mmCIF file of C-alpha atoms in Angstrom:
data_model
loop_
_atom_site.group_PDB
_atom_site.id
_atom_site.type_symbol
_atom_site.label_atom_id
_atom_site.label_comp_id
_atom_site.label_asym_id
_atom_site.label_seq_id
_atom_site.Cartn_x
_atom_site.Cartn_y
_atom_site.Cartn_z
ATOM 1 C CA MET A 14 26.831 2.750 31.609
ATOM 2 C CA LEU A 15 30.548 1.865 31.889
ATOM 3 C CA SER A 16 31.236 4.511 33.947
ATOM 4 C CA LEU A 17 28.555 3.412 36.390
ATOM 5 C CA VAL A 18 29.719 -0.084 35.885
ATOM 6 C CA ALA A 19 33.313 0.953 36.488
ATOM 7 C CA ILE A 20 32.752 2.600 39.933
ATOM 8 C CA THR A 21 32.330 -0.830 41.765
ATOM 9 C CA SER A 22 36.231 -1.698 40.806
ATOM 10 C CA LEU A 23 37.003 1.836 41.273
ATOM 11 C CA PRO A 24 35.162 3.091 44.235
ATOM 12 C CA ASP A 25 37.653 5.611 45.141
ATOM 13 C CA ARG A 26 36.711 7.485 41.910
ATOM 14 C CA ARG A 27 33.119 7.848 42.566
ATOM 15 C CA ASP A 28 32.674 11.187 41.981
ATOM 16 C CA PRO A 29 34.345 11.909 38.648
ATOM 17 C CA LEU A 30 32.830 8.738 37.216
ATOM 18 C CA LEU A 31 29.373 10.025 38.476
ATOM 19 C CA LEU A 32 30.156 13.249 36.355
ATOM 20 C CA LEU A 33 31.162 11.758 33.708
ATOM 21 C CA ALA A 34 28.341 9.219 33.282
ATOM 22 C CA ALA A 35 25.922 12.249 33.308
ATOM 23 C CA ILE A 36 27.982 14.435 30.704
ATOM 24 C CA ASP A 37 27.854 11.368 28.705
ATOM 25 C CA LEU A 38 23.786 11.087 29.179
ATOM 26 C CA LEU A 39 23.789 14.918 28.312
ATOM 27 C CA ILE A 40 25.686 14.296 24.906
ATOM 28 C CA ALA A 41 23.682 11.577 24.023
ATOM 29 C CA VAL A 42 20.241 13.253 24.923
ATOM 30 C CA GLY A 43 21.684 16.318 22.790
ATOM 31 C CA THR A 44 22.892 14.322 19.628
ATOM 32 C CA VAL A 45 19.046 12.913 19.587
ATOM 33 C CA VAL A 46 17.424 15.924 19.957
ATOM 34 C CA LEU A 47 19.212 18.633 18.251
ATOM 35 C CA PRO A 48 17.717 19.467 14.441
ATOM 36 C CA TRP A 49 20.933 18.539 12.392
ATOM 37 C CA ALA A 50 18.955 18.444 9.191
ATOM 38 C CA ARG A 51 18.446 22.367 9.506
ATOM 39 C CA TRP A 52 22.284 22.552 9.568
ATOM 40 C CA PRO A 53 25.039 22.003 7.149
ATOM 41 C CA ALA A 54 25.887 18.497 6.377
ATOM 42 C CA GLY A 55 29.306 18.359 8.189
ATOM 43 C CA SER A 56 27.940 19.765 11.181
ATOM 44 C CA THR A 57 27.454 16.576 13.211
ATOM 45 C CA ALA A 58 31.514 16.532 13.265
ATOM 46 C CA VAL A 59 31.450 18.770 16.609
ATOM 47 C CA LEU A 60 30.371 15.910 17.910
ATOM 48 C CA ALA A 61 33.612 14.502 17.500
ATOM 49 C CA VAL A 62 35.588 17.163 19.684
ATOM 50 C CA LEU A 63 32.920 16.266 22.427
ATOM 51 C CA ALA A 64 33.975 12.708 22.165
ATOM 52 C CA TRP A 65 37.708 13.386 22.455
ATOM 53 C CA THR A 66 37.111 15.292 25.348
ATOM 54 C CA VAL A 67 34.973 12.824 26.960
ATOM 55 C CA ILE A 68 37.128 9.731 25.763
ATOM 56 C CA GLY A 69 40.410 12.011 27.205
ATOM 57 C CA ALA A 70 38.843 12.608 30.608
ATOM 58 C CA SER A 71 37.898 8.727 30.910
ATOM 59 C CA THR A 72 41.186 7.928 30.551
ATOM 60 C CA TRP A 73 42.794 10.046 33.466
ATOM 61 C CA THR A 74 39.712 8.789 34.933
ATOM 62 C CA ILE A 75 40.433 5.368 35.142
ATOM 63 C CA GLY A 76 44.310 5.987 35.978
ATOM 64 C CA GLY A 77 45.545 6.371 32.832
ATOM 65 C CA ILE A 78 44.824 2.855 31.477
ATOM 66 C CA GLY A 79 45.055 3.578 27.870
ATOM 67 C CA SER A 80 43.856 -0.059 26.607
ATOM 68 C CA GLY A 81 40.702 0.865 28.341
ATOM 69 C CA SER A 82 39.641 3.784 26.415
ATOM 70 C CA GLY A 83 41.835 2.906 23.005
ATOM 71 C CA ALA A 84 38.791 1.172 21.317
ATOM 72 C CA PHE A 85 36.542 3.837 21.674
ATOM 73 C CA PHE A 86 38.911 6.549 19.912
ATOM 74 C CA VAL A 87 38.733 3.786 17.129
ATOM 75 C CA LEU A 88 35.154 3.721 17.153
ATOM 76 C CA ALA A 89 34.511 7.414 17.026
ATOM 77 C CA PHE A 90 36.871 7.477 14.211
ATOM 78 C CA ALA A 91 35.680 4.919 12.245
ATOM 79 C CA TRP A 92 32.650 6.854 12.628
ATOM 80 C CA LEU A 93 34.061 10.064 11.360
ATOM 81 C CA GLY A 94 34.969 8.026 8.122
ATOM 82 C CA LEU A 95 31.202 6.658 7.521
ATOM 83 C CA HIS A 96 29.927 10.620 7.655
ATOM 84 C CA HIS A 97 32.594 12.812 7.111
ATOM 85 C CA SER A 98 35.442 13.951 4.619
ATOM 86 C CA ARG A 99 38.978 13.232 4.879
ATOM 87 C CA ARG A 100 39.947 16.639 5.688
ATOM 88 C CA THR A 101 37.771 16.323 9.076
ATOM 89 C CA ILE A 102 39.359 12.956 9.779
ATOM 90 C CA LEU A 103 42.773 14.623 9.518
ATOM 91 C CA LEU A 104 41.349 17.436 11.133
ATOM 92 C CA ASN A 105 40.668 16.099 14.204
ATOM 93 C CA ALA A 106 43.847 13.520 14.375
ATOM 94 C CA PRO A 107 45.909 15.707 16.313
ATOM 95 C CA VAL A 108 43.183 16.889 18.826
ATOM 96 C CA ALA A 109 42.357 13.214 19.513
ATOM 97 C CA ALA A 110 46.190 12.745 19.963
ATOM 98 C CA LEU A 111 46.181 15.749 22.066
ATOM 99 C CA ALA A 112 43.632 14.323 24.247
ATOM 100 C CA TYR A 113 44.785 10.852 24.168
ATOM 101 C CA LEU A 114 48.013 11.630 25.178
ATOM 102 C CA GLY A 115 47.438 14.026 27.723
ATOM 103 C CA ALA A 116 44.739 11.630 29.679
ATOM 104 C CA LEU A 117 47.802 9.257 29.857
ATOM 105 C CA VAL A 118 50.670 11.869 30.742
ATOM 106 C CA LEU A 119 48.321 12.882 33.566
ATOM 107 C CA GLY A 120 47.371 9.508 34.732
ATOM 108 C CA ASP A 121 51.348 9.036 35.239
ATOM 109 C CA THR A 122 51.158 6.034 32.747
ATOM 110 C CA ALA A 123 54.804 4.002 32.925
ATOM 111 C CA ARG A 124 56.903 5.325 29.866
ATOM 112 C CA HIS A 125 56.855 1.470 28.417
ATOM 113 C CA ALA A 126 53.533 1.365 28.359
ATOM 114 C CA LEU A 127 53.214 5.251 27.162
ATOM 115 C CA ALA A 128 54.765 3.982 24.009
ATOM 116 C CA GLY A 129 52.894 1.019 23.391
ATOM 117 C CA THR A 130 49.491 2.743 23.631
ATOM 118 C CA VAL A 131 50.183 5.952 21.968
ATOM 119 C CA LEU A 132 50.045 3.995 18.171
ATOM 120 C CA VAL A 133 45.903 3.947 18.958
ATOM 121 C CA ILE A 134 45.609 7.081 17.337
ATOM 122 C CA PRO A 135 47.480 6.424 13.793
ATOM 123 C CA PHE A 136 45.876 3.218 13.894
ATOM 124 C CA ALA A 137 42.279 4.679 14.145
ATOM 125 C CA VAL A 138 42.742 7.535 11.748
ATOM 126 C CA SER A 139 43.898 4.775 9.083
ATOM 127 C CA ILE A 140 41.001 3.049 9.355
ATOM 128 C CA ALA A 141 39.228 6.194 9.185
ATOM 129 C CA LEU A 142 40.441 6.664 6.195
ATOM 130 C CA ILE A 143 40.255 3.550 4.702
ATOM 131 C CA ILE A 144 36.451 3.547 5.732
ATOM 132 C CA GLU A 145 35.911 7.402 4.226
ATOM 133 C CA GLY A 146 37.360 6.061 0.976
ATOM 134 C CA ARG A 147 35.310 3.001 0.419
ATOM 135 C CA VAL A 148 31.938 5.615 1.629
ATOM 136 C CA ARG A 149 33.105 7.963 -0.976
ATOM 137 C CA ARG A 150 33.321 5.615 -3.696
ATOM 138 C CA LEU A 151 30.088 4.136 -3.217
ATOM 139 C CA ARG A 152 28.313 6.997 -2.456
ATOM 140 C CA ALA A 153 29.632 8.090 -6.171
ATOM 141 C CA ALA A 154 28.775 4.849 -7.827
ATOM 142 C CA ARG A 155 25.509 5.169 -6.444
ATOM 143 C CA GLU A 156 25.012 9.001 -7.490
ATOM 144 C CA ALA A 157 26.302 8.014 -10.985
ATOM 145 C CA LEU A 158 23.046 5.297 -11.252
ATOM 146 C CA GLU A 159 20.452 7.724 -9.803
ATOM 147 C CA GLU A 160 21.550 9.839 -12.521
ATOM 148 C CA GLU A 161 21.474 7.255 -14.908
ATOM 149 C CA GLN A 162 18.269 6.132 -13.950
ATOM 150 C CA ARG A 163 16.375 9.453 -13.743
ATOM 151 C CA TRP A 164 18.059 10.092 -17.418
ATOM 152 C CA ARG A 165 16.314 6.625 -18.561
ATOM 153 C CA ALA A 166 13.288 7.724 -17.242
ATOM 154 C CA ALA A 167 13.114 10.912 -18.922
ATOM 155 C CA LEU A 168 14.239 9.382 -21.970
ATOM 156 C CA MET A 169 11.440 7.023 -22.199
ATOM 157 C CA ALA A 170 9.060 9.284 -21.447
ATOM 158 C CA THR A 171 10.209 11.887 -23.976
ATOM 159 C CA LEU A 172 10.277 8.967 -26.500
ATOM 160 C CA ALA A 173 6.255 8.127 -25.453
ATOM 161 C CA HIS A 174 5.545 11.306 -25.648
ATOM 162 C CA ASP A 175 6.676 11.615 -29.081
ATOM 163 C CA VAL A 176 5.322 8.279 -30.866
ATOM 164 C CA ARG A 177 1.744 8.806 -29.777
ATOM 165 C CA SER A 178 0.620 11.020 -32.040
ATOM 166 C CA PRO A 179 2.109 9.276 -35.142
ATOM 167 C CA LEU A 180 0.671 6.129 -33.450
ATOM 168 C CA ALA A 181 -2.548 7.668 -33.333
ATOM 169 C CA THR A 182 -2.450 8.400 -37.305
ATOM 170 C CA ILE A 183 -1.263 4.836 -38.105
ATOM 171 C CA GLU A 184 -4.017 3.480 -36.007
ATOM 172 C CA SER A 185 -6.479 5.707 -37.818
ATOM 173 C CA VAL A 186 -5.184 5.026 -41.271
ATOM 174 C CA LEU A 187 -5.494 1.202 -40.551
ATOM 175 C CA GLU A 188 -9.039 1.562 -39.017
ATOM 176 C CA ILE A 189 -9.762 3.072 -42.480
ATOM 177 C CA ILE A 190 -8.391 0.238 -44.521
ATOM 178 C CA GLY A 191 -9.763 -2.553 -42.359
ATOM 179 C CA GLU A 192 -13.433 -0.909 -43.511
ATOM 180 C CA GLU A 193 -12.517 -0.767 -47.085
ATOM 181 C CA PRO A 194 -15.088 -2.831 -48.990
ATOM 182 C CA GLY A 195 -12.511 -3.673 -51.498
ATOM 183 C CA LEU A 196 -9.768 -4.832 -49.519
ATOM 184 C CA PRO A 197 -8.687 -8.100 -50.422
ATOM 185 C CA ALA A 198 -10.115 -11.085 -48.060
ATOM 186 C CA ASP A 199 -6.115 -12.144 -47.480
ATOM 187 C CA LEU A 200 -5.169 -8.911 -46.348
ATOM 188 C CA LYS A 201 -7.748 -8.454 -43.721
ATOM 189 C CA PRO A 202 -6.012 -10.583 -41.632
ATOM 190 C CA LEU A 203 -2.923 -8.508 -41.737
ATOM 191 C CA VAL A 204 -4.284 -5.156 -41.406
ATOM 192 C CA ALA A 205 -6.326 -6.259 -38.169
ATOM 193 C CA ALA A 206 -3.115 -7.858 -36.685
ATOM 194 C CA ALA A 207 -1.451 -4.552 -37.431
ATOM 195 C CA ALA A 208 -4.137 -2.608 -35.537
ATOM 196 C CA ARG A 209 -3.906 -4.803 -32.634
ATOM 197 C CA GLN A 210 -0.416 -4.415 -32.280
ATOM 198 C CA THR A 211 -0.198 -0.337 -33.002
ATOM 199 C CA SER A 212 -2.964 -0.466 -30.245
ATOM 200 C CA ARG A 213 -0.876 -2.223 -27.770
ATOM 201 C CA LEU A 214 1.970 0.187 -28.545
ATOM 202 C CA SER A 215 -0.475 3.042 -28.100
ATOM 203 C CA THR A 216 -0.895 1.689 -24.584
ATOM 204 C CA LEU A 217 2.427 1.248 -23.765
ATOM 205 C CA ALA A 218 2.839 4.782 -24.306
ATOM 206 C CA ILE A 219 0.328 5.835 -22.197
ATOM 207 C CA THR A 220 1.503 3.675 -19.326
ATOM 208 C CA LEU A 221 5.238 4.892 -19.484
ATOM 209 C CA LEU A 222 3.573 8.839 -19.168
ATOM 210 C CA ASP A 223 1.557 7.559 -16.746
ATOM 211 C CA LEU A 224 4.321 5.850 -14.694
ATOM 212 C CA GLU A 225 5.463 8.989 -12.913
ATOM 213 C CA ARG A 226 1.806 9.553 -11.495
ATOM 214 C CA VAL A 227 1.713 5.846 -10.360
ATOM 215 C CA GLU A 228 4.631 6.669 -8.541
ATOM 216 C CA GLY A 229 3.746 9.370 -6.836
ATOM 217 C CA GLY A 230 0.369 8.484 -6.498
ATOM 218 C CA LYS A 231 -1.290 10.698 -8.794
ATOM 219 C CA LEU A 232 -2.535 8.464 -11.165
ATOM 220 C CA ILE A 233 -6.532 8.134 -12.306
ATOM 221 C CA LEU A 234 -8.055 5.366 -12.755
ATOM 222 C CA ASP A 235 -10.696 4.776 -15.511
ATOM 223 C CA TRP A 236 -12.536 2.370 -13.437
ATOM 224 C CA GLU A 237 -15.244 0.270 -14.828
ATOM 225 C CA ASP A 238 -16.580 -3.212 -15.119
ATOM 226 C CA VAL A 239 -14.320 -5.643 -16.760
ATOM 227 C CA ASP A 240 -15.273 -9.140 -18.263
ATOM 228 C CA VAL A 241 -12.455 -11.232 -17.067
ATOM 229 C CA GLU A 242 -12.515 -13.518 -19.666
ATOM 230 C CA GLU A 243 -13.481 -11.501 -22.830
ATOM 231 C CA LEU A 244 -10.330 -9.547 -21.704
ATOM 232 C CA SER A 245 -7.935 -12.661 -21.436
ATOM 233 C CA HIS A 246 -8.815 -13.604 -25.114
ATOM 234 C CA GLN A 247 -7.855 -10.000 -26.095
ATOM 235 C CA VAL A 248 -4.483 -10.551 -24.446
ATOM 236 C CA THR A 249 -4.204 -14.030 -26.077
ATOM 237 C CA GLU A 250 -4.922 -12.025 -29.626
ATOM 238 C CA LEU A 251 -1.981 -9.224 -28.660
ATOM 239 C CA LEU A 252 0.128 -12.034 -27.920
ATOM 240 C CA GLY A 253 -0.076 -13.434 -31.455
ATOM 241 C CA SER A 254 0.859 -16.882 -30.190
ATOM 242 C CA THR A 255 -1.356 -20.256 -30.462
ATOM 243 C CA ASP A 256 0.349 -21.737 -27.447
ATOM 244 C CA VAL A 257 -1.810 -19.199 -25.377
ATOM 245 C CA ILE A 258 -4.499 -21.362 -23.184
ATOM 246 C CA VAL A 259 -7.463 -18.866 -21.256
ATOM 247 C CA GLU A 260 -8.514 -20.597 -17.719
ATOM 248 C CA VAL A 261 -10.835 -17.779 -16.443
ATOM 249 C CA GLU A 262 -13.477 -18.902 -13.874
ATOM 250 C CA PRO A 263 -16.782 -18.803 -15.544
ATOM 251 C CA GLY A 264 -18.492 -15.413 -15.182
ATOM 252 C CA LEU A 265 -15.919 -13.641 -13.607
ATOM 253 C CA THR A 266 -15.961 -9.981 -13.522
ATOM 254 C CA VAL A 267 -14.007 -6.723 -11.440
ATOM 255 C CA ARG A 268 -13.926 -3.258 -11.322
ATOM 256 C CA ALA A 269 -10.393 -1.988 -12.798
ATOM 257 C CA ASP A 270 -9.352 0.189 -15.358
ATOM 258 C CA PRO A 271 -9.413 -1.765 -18.468
ATOM 259 C CA VAL A 272 -6.652 -0.712 -20.403
ATOM 260 C CA ARG A 273 -3.983 -0.925 -17.477
ATOM 261 C CA LEU A 274 -5.469 -4.244 -16.502
ATOM 262 C CA GLN A 275 -4.827 -5.245 -20.342
ATOM 263 C CA GLN A 276 -1.181 -3.650 -20.338
ATOM 264 C CA MET A 277 -0.317 -5.652 -17.303
ATOM 265 C CA MET A 278 -1.614 -8.812 -18.221
ATOM 266 C CA VAL A 279 0.152 -8.599 -21.995
ATOM 267 C CA ASN A 280 3.605 -7.445 -20.281
ATOM 268 C CA LEU A 281 3.365 -10.816 -18.327
ATOM 269 C CA GLY A 282 2.123 -13.021 -21.695
ATOM 270 C CA ALA A 283 5.167 -11.056 -23.257
ATOM 271 C CA ASN A 284 7.423 -11.945 -19.998
ATOM 272 C CA ALA A 285 6.272 -15.799 -20.474
ATOM 273 C CA GLN A 286 6.872 -16.024 -24.315
ATOM 274 C CA ARG A 287 10.638 -14.480 -24.091
ATOM 275 C CA HIS A 288 11.314 -16.161 -20.954
ATOM 276 C CA GLY A 289 9.113 -19.514 -20.454
ATOM 277 C CA GLU A 290 8.151 -22.574 -22.344
ATOM 278 C CA PRO A 291 4.874 -23.104 -24.029
ATOM 279 C CA PRO A 292 2.039 -23.864 -23.342
ATOM 280 C CA ILE A 293 1.515 -20.279 -21.435
ATOM 281 C CA VAL A 294 -1.949 -20.184 -19.723
ATOM 282 C CA ILE A 295 -3.665 -17.023 -18.840
ATOM 283 C CA GLY A 296 -6.170 -17.469 -16.203
ATOM 284 C CA ALA A 297 -8.118 -15.757 -13.314
ATOM 285 C CA ARG A 298 -10.083 -17.145 -10.356
ATOM 286 C CA SER A 299 -11.741 -15.590 -7.295
ATOM 287 C CA VAL A 300 -9.554 -16.352 -3.431
ATOM 288 C CA ASP A 301 -10.441 -15.212 -0.439
ATOM 289 C CA ALA A 302 -8.377 -12.004 -0.678
ATOM 290 C CA GLY A 303 -10.322 -11.202 -3.896
ATOM 291 C CA VAL A 304 -9.288 -12.253 -7.667
ATOM 292 C CA GLU A 305 -5.953 -13.540 -8.802
ATOM 293 C CA MET A 306 -5.152 -12.985 -12.445
ATOM 294 C CA PHE A 307 -2.031 -15.162 -13.635
ATOM 295 C CA VAL A 308 0.075 -16.062 -16.335
ATOM 296 C CA ARG A 309 1.885 -19.252 -16.447
ATOM 297 C CA ASP A 310 4.731 -20.798 -18.451
ATOM 298 C CA HIS A 311 6.058 -24.163 -18.498
ATOM 299 C CA GLY A 312 9.757 -23.391 -18.470
ATOM 300 C CA ALA A 313 12.647 -23.672 -16.259
ATOM 301 C CA GLY A 314 11.286 -21.193 -13.325
ATOM 302 C CA VAL A 315 13.095 -18.146 -12.171
ATOM 303 C CA PRO A 316 16.654 -19.280 -10.491
ATOM 304 C CA ILE A 317 16.080 -18.398 -6.429
ATOM 305 C CA ALA A 318 18.941 -16.201 -6.401
ATOM 306 C CA ASP A 319 16.936 -13.997 -9.350
ATOM 307 C CA ARG A 320 13.676 -13.829 -7.890
ATOM 308 C CA HIS A 321 14.216 -11.240 -5.446
ATOM 309 C CA LEU A 322 14.984 -8.485 -8.505
ATOM 310 C CA LEU A 323 12.323 -9.490 -10.756
ATOM 311 C CA PHE A 324 9.823 -6.479 -9.874
ATOM 312 C CA GLN A 325 12.996 -4.276 -9.705
ATOM 313 C CA ARG A 326 13.271 -0.834 -12.005
ATOM 314 C CA LEU A 327 15.365 -1.570 -14.984
ATOM 315 C CA ASN A 328 16.270 -4.818 -13.956
ATOM 316 C CA ARG A 329 18.453 -7.074 -15.987
ATOM 317 C CA THR A 330 19.500 -10.436 -14.720
ATOM 318 C CA GLU A 331 22.307 -12.095 -16.486
ATOM 319 C CA ARG A 332 20.309 -15.170 -17.580
ATOM 320 C CA ASN A 333 18.409 -12.324 -19.591
ATOM 321 C CA PRO A 334 20.847 -9.702 -20.312
ATOM 322 C CA GLU A 335 18.091 -8.738 -23.601
ATOM 323 C CA SER A 336 15.569 -7.167 -21.245
ATOM 324 C CA VAL A 337 15.040 -4.072 -20.788
ATOM 325 C CA GLY A 338 13.824 -4.312 -17.223
ATOM 326 C CA LEU A 339 10.599 -2.386 -17.118
ATOM 327 C CA GLY A 340 8.273 -4.462 -18.002
ATOM 328 C CA LEU A 341 7.516 -6.373 -14.674
ATOM 329 C CA TRP A 342 7.990 -3.079 -12.712
ATOM 330 C CA ILE A 343 4.986 -1.818 -14.704
ATOM 331 C CA VAL A 344 2.924 -4.527 -13.792
ATOM 332 C CA ARG A 345 3.839 -4.309 -9.841
ATOM 333 C CA LEU A 346 3.074 -0.661 -10.246
ATOM 334 C CA LEU A 347 0.028 -0.497 -11.707
ATOM 335 C CA ALA A 348 -1.006 -3.944 -9.404
ATOM 336 C CA GLN A 349 -0.233 -1.598 -6.351
ATOM 337 C CA ALA A 350 -2.569 1.440 -8.448
ATOM 338 C CA HIS A 351 -5.389 -0.990 -8.011
ATOM 339 C CA GLY A 352 -5.170 -1.799 -4.596
ATOM 340 C CA GLY A 353 -3.409 -4.872 -5.347
ATOM 341 C CA ASP A 354 -0.151 -6.512 -5.920
ATOM 342 C CA ALA A 355 2.302 -8.496 -8.508
ATOM 343 C CA VAL A 356 4.118 -11.782 -7.107
ATOM 344 C CA TYR A 357 6.184 -14.152 -8.759
ATOM 345 C CA ARG A 358 5.274 -17.814 -7.979
ATOM 346 C CA PRO A 359 7.369 -21.129 -8.636
ATOM 347 C CA ALA A 360 5.292 -23.715 -10.648
ATOM 348 C CA ASP A 361 5.498 -27.297 -11.431
ATOM 349 C CA PRO A 362 7.021 -26.920 -13.840
ATOM 350 C CA GLY A 363 7.632 -23.336 -14.855
ATOM 351 C CA SER A 364 6.760 -20.006 -13.073
ATOM 352 C CA ALA A 365 3.364 -18.356 -12.601
ATOM 353 C CA PHE A 366 3.256 -14.604 -12.366
ATOM 354 C CA VAL A 367 0.132 -13.500 -10.050
ATOM 355 C CA ILE A 368 -1.786 -10.236 -9.915
ATOM 356 C CA THR A 369 -3.807 -9.941 -6.931
ATOM 357 C CA LEU A 370 -6.809 -7.874 -6.911
ATOM 358 C CA PRO A 371 -9.207 -7.088 -3.889
ATOM 359 C CA ARG A 372 -12.390 -8.476 -2.949
ATOM 360 C CA HIS A 373 -14.302 -5.404 -3.536
ATOM 361 C CA SER A 374 -13.268 -5.505 -7.233
ATOM 362 C CA ILE A 375 -15.422 -8.564 -7.846
ATOM 363 C CA LEU A 376 -18.637 -7.851 -9.325
ATOM 364 C CA ALA A 377 -21.225 -10.647 -9.474
ATOM 365 C CA THR A 378 -22.177 -10.733 -13.102
ATOM 366 C CA PRO A 379 -20.579 -9.397 -16.468
ATOM 367 C CA PRO A 380 -22.531 -6.114 -17.793
ATOM 368 C CA ALA A 381 -23.209 -5.818 -21.272
ATOM 369 C CA ARG A 382 -21.662 -2.589 -21.058
ATOM 370 C CA ALA A 383 -18.679 -4.099 -19.810
ATOM 371 C CA ARG A 384 -18.239 -6.260 -22.572
ATOM 372 C CA ARG A 385 -18.927 -3.362 -25.107
ATOM 373 C CA ARG A 386 -16.678 -0.869 -23.741
ATOM 374 C CA LEU A 387 -13.543 -3.661 -23.588
ATOM 375 C CA GLY A 388 -14.133 -4.439 -27.380
ATOM 376 C CA HIS A 389 -13.854 -1.151 -27.904
ATOM 377 C CA GLN A 390 -10.973 -0.437 -25.822
ATOM 378 C CA HIS A 391 -9.517 -3.025 -27.652
ATOM 379 C CA ASP A 392 -10.089 -1.724 -31.119
ATOM 380 C CA THR A 393 -9.198 2.059 -30.273
ATOM 381 C CA PRO A 394 -7.725 2.536 -26.771
ATOM 382 C CA SER A 395 -8.955 5.963 -24.994
#
C-alpha cells in the first residue's frame, strides 16, 4: 500500500514501485498460506532475509532516503526479537546492514546523510536483543510455572488415589461402630460426625481423580433426581456449623450427579466459612435460565481487583495466602460438566457464589427415590 501511495509523489518511479508492491503482496500471501507448523520452529527466520531485500530495494527506489525505510528495519528486527534467538538476530545484522547501506550508496545519498542513517541498523539490533532477552525470561518463567502445575496435579492425583482405600476402611469401621447396640449415647454424635467427615474426604478424593476427565470432557456423571432442600441440609451437616441457614424454594428438584453437586456446595460453604462472616445462607431458586444454587456470606466481600482470579486453578490471593486455590476451580469445572457455570456476585453485604444449572435440569416434583438415594449417598458415597 505504501509503495502504491509513493507513486503519487514519485511518478517517475512508477514501474519499480509497482514491482515492489507486487513482490510485497506475494510475500504476504506466502507467509499466510505456507505450512509453517510442519517445519522447524526457526524456519520463519527466512522471512527476515526477504524483508531486508525488499526494504533495501524500497530505499534505493525512493532515491536512497534512509529516513523513509529505517522504521521498517526496526520493525523487522523487533519481530525477530519476539520470535527468534539471539544468534538469529546477530546473523541477520550484517545482511540487513548490507541491504541498507547498499541502497543508500546506490541512491547516491550525501555523505553527511549517510553517516547519520547508518546508525539505524545498530539501533534496530539493540532493540531486537532487548526484546529477545525479555521474551526468553518470560518464556522460561512460563515453562517453570507449567511444570509446577503439572507436578502439583500429579501429586494431588497420586494422593487422592492412595487415600481412597484407607478412607473406605475407616468409613466401614465407623459405620459398624455406629450400629453397635452397646455404643454409649454420648459417643453416637461423635461417631456420626466422624463418618460424615470421612464421607466428605472420600468424595473429595473421587473429585480430585475426576478433574482430569472433566478438563478433557471425559467425565461420566451419575445423573439422578436430586431433592435440593435435602441436599442443602446434608451440606449444612457436613459443614458442621450452627451459623448456616437453608433457604430453598419448596419442592425444587434437579437432575444432576448428587455426589458432585454436594461437593460443589460443600466447597462453596467451606469457602464462605473460611473467608466470609456468618450467617451463611445456602439457597436455591428457579430462574428463567434454569436453577440457581448459591452460598452467601455476610463478610466484607471480594475486592474488585481479586474477582477475576477467583475460579482460576491454584489461585492464592495476597489476602488469603493460606488457600490452596483449588476449591472454586473444582466448583466451576463440575458446574460446567453439568452444562451450567459457577460465578461470583457481590452481595450487600458479603459475597454470593452461584451455581447455575440449565432449565432441563429442573423437575416438577421431588421423587421419593431421589430422597432415598441422597440419604444413602450421604452415608456411603459410591
